[in-house]
Amino acid sequence: MSVAMKRKTVITENVEIAKDIYSMWLNAPDISREARPGQFVSLYCRDRSKLLPRPISICEINKEQGKIRLVYRIAGEGTREFAGMDAAEDMEAMGPLGNGFTLEGKKALLIGGGIGIPPMLELAKQLSCEKQIVLGYRDITFLEKEFEAYGKVYISTEDGSRGTKGNVIDAIREESLDADIIFACGPTPMLRGVKAYATEHKIKAQLSLEERMACGIGACLGCICKTKEVDHHSNVKNKRICKDGPVFYAEEVEL
Amino acid sequence: MSVAMKRKTVITENVEIAKDIYSMWLNAPDISREARPGQFVSLYCRDRSKLLPRPISICEINKEQGKIRLVYRIAGEGTREFAGMDAAEDMEAMGPLGNGFTLEGKKALLIGGGIGIPPMLELAKQLSCEKQIVLGYRDITFLEKEFEAYGKVYISTEDGSRGTKGNVIDAIREESLDADIIFACGPTPMLRGVKAYATEHKIKAQLSLEERMACGIGACLGCICKTKEVDHHSNVKNKRICKDGPVFYAEEVEL
Amino acid sequence: MNTSVTLAGITFKNPVTTASGTFGSGMEYGEYVDLSRLGAVTTKGVSNVPWPGNPTPRIAETYGGMLNAIGLQNPGVDVFINRDIPFLRKYDTKVIVNVVGKTTEEYCEVVERLACQDVDMLEINISCPNVKEGGIAFGQDPRCVFEITSELKKRAKQPIIMKLSPNVADIGEMARAAEAGGADALSLINTLTGMKIDIHRRAFLLANKTGGLSGPAVKPVAVRMVYQAANAVKLPIIGMGGIASAEDALEFIMAGASMVAVGTANFINPTATLEVVEGIEAYMGQYGIEDINDLIGCVK
Amino acid sequence: MNTSVTLAGITFKNPVTTASGTFGSGMEYGEYVDLSRLGAVTTKGVSNVPWPGNPTPRIAETYGGMLNAIGLQNPGVDVFINRDIPFLRKYDTKVIVNVVGKTTEEYCEVVERLACQDVDMLEINISCPNVKEGGIAFGQDPRCVFEITSELKKRAKQPIIMKLSPNVADIGEMARAAEAGGADALSLINTLTGMKIDIHRRAFLLANKTGGLSGPAVKPVAVRMVYQAANAVKLPIIGMGGIASAEDALEFIMAGASMVAVGTANFINPTATLEVVEGIEAYMGQYGIEDINDLIGCVK
Ligand SMILES: Cc1cc2nc3c(=O)[nH]c(=O)nc-3n(C[C@H](O)[C@H](O)[C@H](O)COP(=O)(O)OP(=O)(O)OC[C@H]3O[C@@H](n4cnc5c(N)ncnc54)[C@H](O)[C@@H]3O)c2cc1C
Ligand SMILES: Cc1cc2nc3c(=O)[nH]c(=O)nc-3n(C[C@H](O)[C@H](O)[C@H](O)COP(=O)(O)OP(=O)(O)OC[C@H]3O[C@@H](n4cnc5c(N)ncnc54)[C@H](O)[C@@H]3O)c2cc1C
Ligand SMILES: Cc1cc2nc3c(=O)[nH]c(=O)nc-3n(C[C@H](O)[C@H](O)[C@H](O)COP(=O)(O)O)c2cc1C
Ligand SMILES: Cc1cc2nc3c(=O)[nH]c(=O)nc-3n(C[C@H](O)[C@H](O)[C@H](O)COP(=O)(O)O)c2cc1C
Ligand code: FES
Ligand code: FES
């Protein structure tokens, strides 16, 4: 694997697909060549008062065209800057970063919550086994149509406006979904629920975690998660989400 | 006079007219309406790591079209940012600021040195008396053609590649120019020379000064120049270049 | 919705004032902002006699901030009393006068001259890094802070705010010294001492070599110090250092400031003070906060 | 053109190293930069036993800078000796090991363990604001600085660099204390203590409440302190704080630093160290500087 250098990429599309949710395609041949589902890129702001890279998961990879897709929510000033950018503008990006999901299992449950949904799309594309896809939203849904090509899609919304009223676990229980492997990405409370569910049902689960990052490559120790065992690199019970993750087996980590 | 608010203006042209020297036209009706020769505007950088406004003299005013022209040299990061901007992009600007030149005299000597040349252009346009224009450059010349419409143009270059070899005072002495009023803008050593020349020949002189600025409106006391008399505002011998200037009579200030 | 705060018995219509030295005496910015919309105007430092300040360059830009070495140029307390107080009194806002001196006697003189004047509070600047004597020297030694505070307290007719320097190891210690000396309130932070070198000319950018660092760059240090000071003493605190928006101001308030001051941001956005006032109201509306006082020090 | 500098008898091929804690032990950035191009690699702080560090969030972005509260997580000196030193020794660069502890005894233990190891210098971190005991507490009291320096000097086989805290009133006093204690060199600045509040969640952004401010925002403070320290003592100084370019590095060198360290900038630009090395050479070429040593402290 070659090094994930910081590079100039070019935006080929950047559109709002739901309120405050944007879909951006980047022309980034070097990144797309190496990228795997569950990996992420670090995006850099132009406004140099904001120094740190913004980690954004890779949502789709188009190796033929040398492109990657990112789907992101306006969460603060950096993502607001990205949202204001147009096709043909440059975007500085470093990646692909992190380990990505391990493709495995016979019957999979893909669980995405909120802005944890995007990385599930490329995973759904690349995972060849039977797939059930559970998408949890607060209210407004996005990307759900695109998932339908890859498996049966179940939806939960907190306000009950679509699908099951509640969270993804409520949807899974309502539909009594079973699987031999779970892939999940979303807010920590959701991942805690997924971990509990997986443990209860003895299902192997890969969880993609999130943390504030500085270096994005494993050097600063800013983005650790607590692990069950002493970790080889840290010699304490801390793995680096950016380098050793963002994907971990549920039993490895303490949430 | 209305207040020089900070406003969004639109760039209508931004072209390199000599190495590292740019000419920018801004669509800025409110500024152009009020502007007088010798006044300046404060330009704001987009990159928010650079906070302070950049003072740039008004080079031309087109009141009919509601436009102003700025001619600036790439001197650092802020002006480099401006140089990279294109027509139709927004530019935040505050102005017109400062007092400007007082139009007076029967036979005038307009002296511009380096990047002090641009404000002389609008002055040359508005000044109705007889005009002799002396432009001093290091080597590469710019704007000199545009001055020819308004009076006889004399040039000095440090390397002697055009006109008199030496500085503007050398050119004036060489051509034995006389006048009853001098208007000058340029680096402090040049202004010192002009002041000495004016004193020697008992010619009234208006000098446009430069200093590092923060507020640009007279509040921070960052941009003072030493004056001969105790100044009314400061109650010490300090006038504010941004508010009481940038134009001062030679005998008022100590350079 | 109540946005008014009371410090040392003085009630301000809202918790927003100006940082001394960045707003003159309000005259220039009065063209941009209705001064009556501000909780108070805090003036440039004033001394017993006119001060000429430092040579130029006095200003240098830095990453996310700026250095200044104005050197407390001011027209002296007499002109100030005759010109600036009457100007400010035309507005429906409180007036806080920033006081400077080179010796305890000079501070006392200004405070005594102001005792019979129509000003609401005095802010004692013992923390200016740009003057050789006085200023910062007072603000870095707890004994000096205590002594000058008690001397001034004896003479002042208005409540006094001691303005603390961030160039110290333990801001809590300085806050306690001011409290022990009888201060009615604290303000912080003044500027951090900094330096910039022009590598091409191989010379200092400021004629004074060092200057005071201000602006957004210093905000995290300022918020931390306000938090520590608020936890060290019972005095009300005016927080400042890099405030450019209502969000910034609210950080200080939640850290323990009863009021906030907008400084360097005025230079970048002449209506910054007003935007902070309005933004605080908008925040209170958004979260249904009835009383600004409920936010003061709410993060512990 | 000579770019090499000699500090405490150790010669570095150029004056550029990494700021401790921002570069791991060089492994990760080694994929971006040929470590043999650097004057030295300075490692993350290492303690006698493994340290787990602070809870997350450990990172917060600020205007022109960042806060960190890693809490000196490190695998302990044994793993460090077995894994990291051999890794670094594969490169043609000097190795500076940053040492941390909670008590003088812990510092001594690490220094003794490293005495027989193949490392070039030890940098003693008595200035970390993110750990409860030790760290910054040592670095804010001149007596402590003196004592810990002399204790370590007795035990160290390599020259020792005392890393000073900027959270002090008088950096010169700390520099003199370290010199009196026998330090071979100084490094500064460590981070300024800062805080950030999330006004929407009404909570601290960092689990540790406070963190260390670094990055371009702090550069003016760092340059000033390097200048003051260089004028207070005869020791060579490694300057750092916000260096992101050769221009930045040259400011420190002209202020009196014999070496410079690149920290936070690595996170924004993984090849920053190399660009600083090359940019210094370009500057020397442009101005016809034959020897980098002619630039050290040239602005007075
Ligand atoms: C591995 C990973 C993958 C991610 N994938 C996506 C994605 O596909 N789509 C998406 O919309 N978001 C994703 N996020 C979250 C995204 O990184 C943040 O929303 C974004 O950084 C916010 O930046 P901002 O400038 O808008 O917000 P601000 O709050 O202004 O940012 C301030 C600082 O905090 C950091 N920060 C703020 N929120 C987060 C967060 N939730 N996680 C990590 N850092 C944060 C920023 O990076 C920045 O350094 C991902 C996060 C991680 C760690
Ligand atoms: C009244 C006035 C009128 C001016 N008119 C013109 C003009 O018409 N054309 C032109 O090219 N230049 C003009 N200048 C100079 C111009 O302001 C500076 O070249 C410009 O600010 C440099 O900004 P920078 O970001 O490129 O440089 P940097 O060096 O990166 O700027 C850093 C800081 O220093 C300030 N600064 C740097 N050089 C100067 C300077 N010479 N004078 C004042 N501040 C400076 C900047 O404003 C900024 O705050 C004028 C200056 C003044 C005071
Ligand atoms: C140009 C300038 C002049 C200042 N003059 C004074 C002063 O006269 N008295 C004083 O107490 N503080 C003075 N200060 C400090 C400010 O009041 C304030 O404490 C500091 O700048 C931090 O706030 P800010 O980051 O919002 O500017 C001055 C600051 C600046 C930038
Ligand atoms: C994430 C991070 C971790 C750090 N860890 C250490 C450390 O272990 N030991 C130490 O002495 N300094 C540590 N520092 C301080 C840096 O070495 C440096 O002194 C400081 O960040 C200023 O330089 P900069 O602005 O270039 O980053 C750390 C800084 C950061 C940002
Ligand atoms: S962000 Fe630096 S180790 Fe993960
Ligand atoms: S720039 Fe503030 S007074 Fe002139």
Coordinates of N, CA and C in Angstrom, one line a residue, chain A residues 100-112 120 123-124 126-134 152 154 169 172 177-185 194-195 197-199 201-208 247-252:
Chain A
G100 N -10.6 0.4 7.4 CA -11.8 0.0 6.6 C -12.4 -1.3 7.2
F101 N -13.5 -1.7 6.6 CA -14.2 -2.9 7.0 C -13.6 -4.1 6.4
T102 N -13.7 -5.2 7.2 CA -13.2 -6.5 6.6 C -14.5 -7.2 6.0
L103 N -14.3 -7.5 4.7 CA -15.5 -8.1 4.0 C -15.6 -9.6 4.5
E104 N -16.7 -10.0 5.1 CA -16.8 -11.3 5.7 C -18.3 -11.6 5.9
G105 N -18.6 -12.9 6.2 CA -19.9 -13.3 6.6 C -20.8 -13.8 5.5
K106 N -21.9 -14.4 5.9 CA -22.8 -15.0 4.9 C -24.1 -14.2 4.8
K107 N -24.5 -13.7 6.0 CA -25.7 -12.9 6.1 C -25.4 -11.7 6.9
A108 N -25.5 -10.6 6.3 CA -25.0 -9.4 7.0 C -26.1 -8.4 7.3
L109 N -25.8 -7.7 8.4 CA -26.7 -6.6 8.8 C -25.8 -5.4 8.7
L110 N -26.2 -4.5 7.9 CA -25.5 -3.2 7.7 C -26.3 -2.1 8.5
I111 N -25.7 -1.5 9.5 CA -26.5 -0.6 10.2 C -25.8 0.8 10.2
G112 N -26.5 1.8 9.7 CA -26.0 3.2 9.7 C -26.9 4.1 10.4
M120 N -21.6 3.0 4.7 CA -22.3 1.7 4.4 C -22.6 1.5 3.0
L123 N -19.7 -0.2 1.2 CA -19.7 -1.5 1.8 C -20.7 -2.4 1.2
A124 N -21.9 -1.9 1.1 CA -23.1 -2.6 0.6 C -22.7 -3.1 -0.9
Q126 N -19.7 -3.6 -2.2 CA -18.6 -4.6 -2.3 C -18.9 -5.9 -1.5
L127 N -19.8 -5.9 -0.6 CA -20.1 -7.1 0.2 C -21.0 -8.0 -0.7
S128 N -20.5 -9.2 -0.9 CA -21.2 -10.1 -1.9 C -22.3 -11.0 -1.2
C129 N -22.3 -11.1 0.1 CA -23.2 -12.0 0.8 C -24.6 -11.3 0.8
E130 N -25.5 -12.0 1.5 CA -26.9 -11.5 1.7 C -26.9 -10.3 2.6
K131 N -27.6 -9.3 2.2 CA -27.5 -8.1 3.0 C -28.9 -7.5 3.5
Q132 N -28.9 -7.2 4.7 CA -30.1 -6.4 5.2 C -29.5 -5.1 5.7
I133 N -30.2 -4.0 5.3 CA -29.6 -2.7 5.6 C -30.6 -1.9 6.4
V134 N -30.1 -1.4 7.6 CA -30.9 -0.7 8.5 C -30.4 0.7 8.6
K152 N -32.3 -5.5 1.2 CA -33.6 -4.9 1.7 C -33.2 -3.8 2.7
Y154 N -34.3 -1.2 5.7 CA -35.3 -0.9 6.8 C -34.9 0.4 7.3
I169 N -32.0 -0.1 16.5 CA -32.2 -1.3 17.3 C -33.7 -1.6 17.4
I172 N -34.6 -3.2 14.1 CA -34.1 -4.6 14.0 C -35.0 -5.5 14.8
L177 N -34.6 -9.1 12.7 CA -33.5 -9.4 11.7 C -32.4 -10.2 12.4
D178 N -32.0 -11.2 11.7 CA -30.8 -11.9 12.2 C -29.7 -12.0 11.2
A179 N -28.5 -12.3 11.6 CA -27.4 -12.2 10.7 C -26.2 -12.9 11.4
D180 N -25.1 -13.2 10.6 CA -23.9 -13.7 11.3 C -22.8 -12.7 11.3
I181 N -23.1 -11.5 10.8 CA -22.1 -10.4 10.9 C -22.9 -9.1 10.8
I182 N -22.4 -8.2 11.7 CA -23.0 -6.8 11.7 C -21.9 -5.9 11.3
F183 N -22.2 -4.9 10.5 CA -21.4 -3.8 10.2 C -22.1 -2.5 10.6
A184 N -21.5 -1.7 11.5 CA -22.3 -0.5 11.9 C -21.4 0.8 12.0
C185 N -22.0 1.9 11.7 CA -21.4 3.2 11.8 C -22.5 4.2 12.2
V194 N -25.8 -1.3 19.4 CA -25.5 -2.4 18.5 C -24.6 -3.4 19.1
K195 N -23.6 -3.0 19.9 CA -22.7 -3.9 20.6 C -23.5 -4.8 21.6
Y197 N -26.7 -5.5 21.4 CA -27.5 -6.5 20.6 C -26.7 -7.6 20.1
A198 N -25.5 -7.3 19.6 CA -24.6 -8.3 19.0 C -24.2 -9.3 20.0
T199 N -23.8 -8.8 21.2 CA -23.4 -9.7 22.3 C -24.5 -10.6 22.7
H201 N -27.1 -11.5 20.9 CA -27.4 -12.5 19.9 C -26.1 -13.3 19.4
K202 N -25.0 -13.0 20.1 CA -23.7 -13.7 19.7 C -23.4 -13.5 18.2
I203 N -23.6 -12.3 17.7 CA -23.3 -12.0 16.3 C -22.0 -11.2 16.4
K204 N -21.1 -11.6 15.5 CA -19.8 -10.8 15.3 C -20.2 -9.4 14.8
A205 N -19.5 -8.4 15.3 CA -19.9 -7.0 14.8 C -18.6 -6.2 14.6
Q206 N -18.6 -5.5 13.4 CA -17.6 -4.5 13.2 C -18.2 -3.1 13.3
L207 N -17.6 -2.3 14.2 CA -18.1 -1.0 14.5 C -17.1 0.1 14.0
S208 N -17.6 1.1 13.4 CA -16.8 2.2 12.9 C -16.9 3.3 13.9
V247 N -12.5 1.1 12.2 CA -13.4 -0.1 12.4 C -12.7 -1.1 13.4
F248 N -13.5 -1.4 14.4 CA -13.1 -2.4 15.4 C -14.1 -3.5 15.6
Y249 N -13.7 -4.6 16.0 CA -14.7 -5.6 16.4 C -15.2 -5.2 17.7
A250 N -16.5 -5.4 17.9 CA -17.2 -4.9 19.1 C -16.6 -5.4 20.3
E251 N -16.1 -6.6 20.4 CA -15.5 -7.1 21.6 C -14.2 -6.5 22.0
E252 N -13.5 -5.9 21.0 CA -12.2 -5.3 21.2 C -12.3 -4.0 22.1

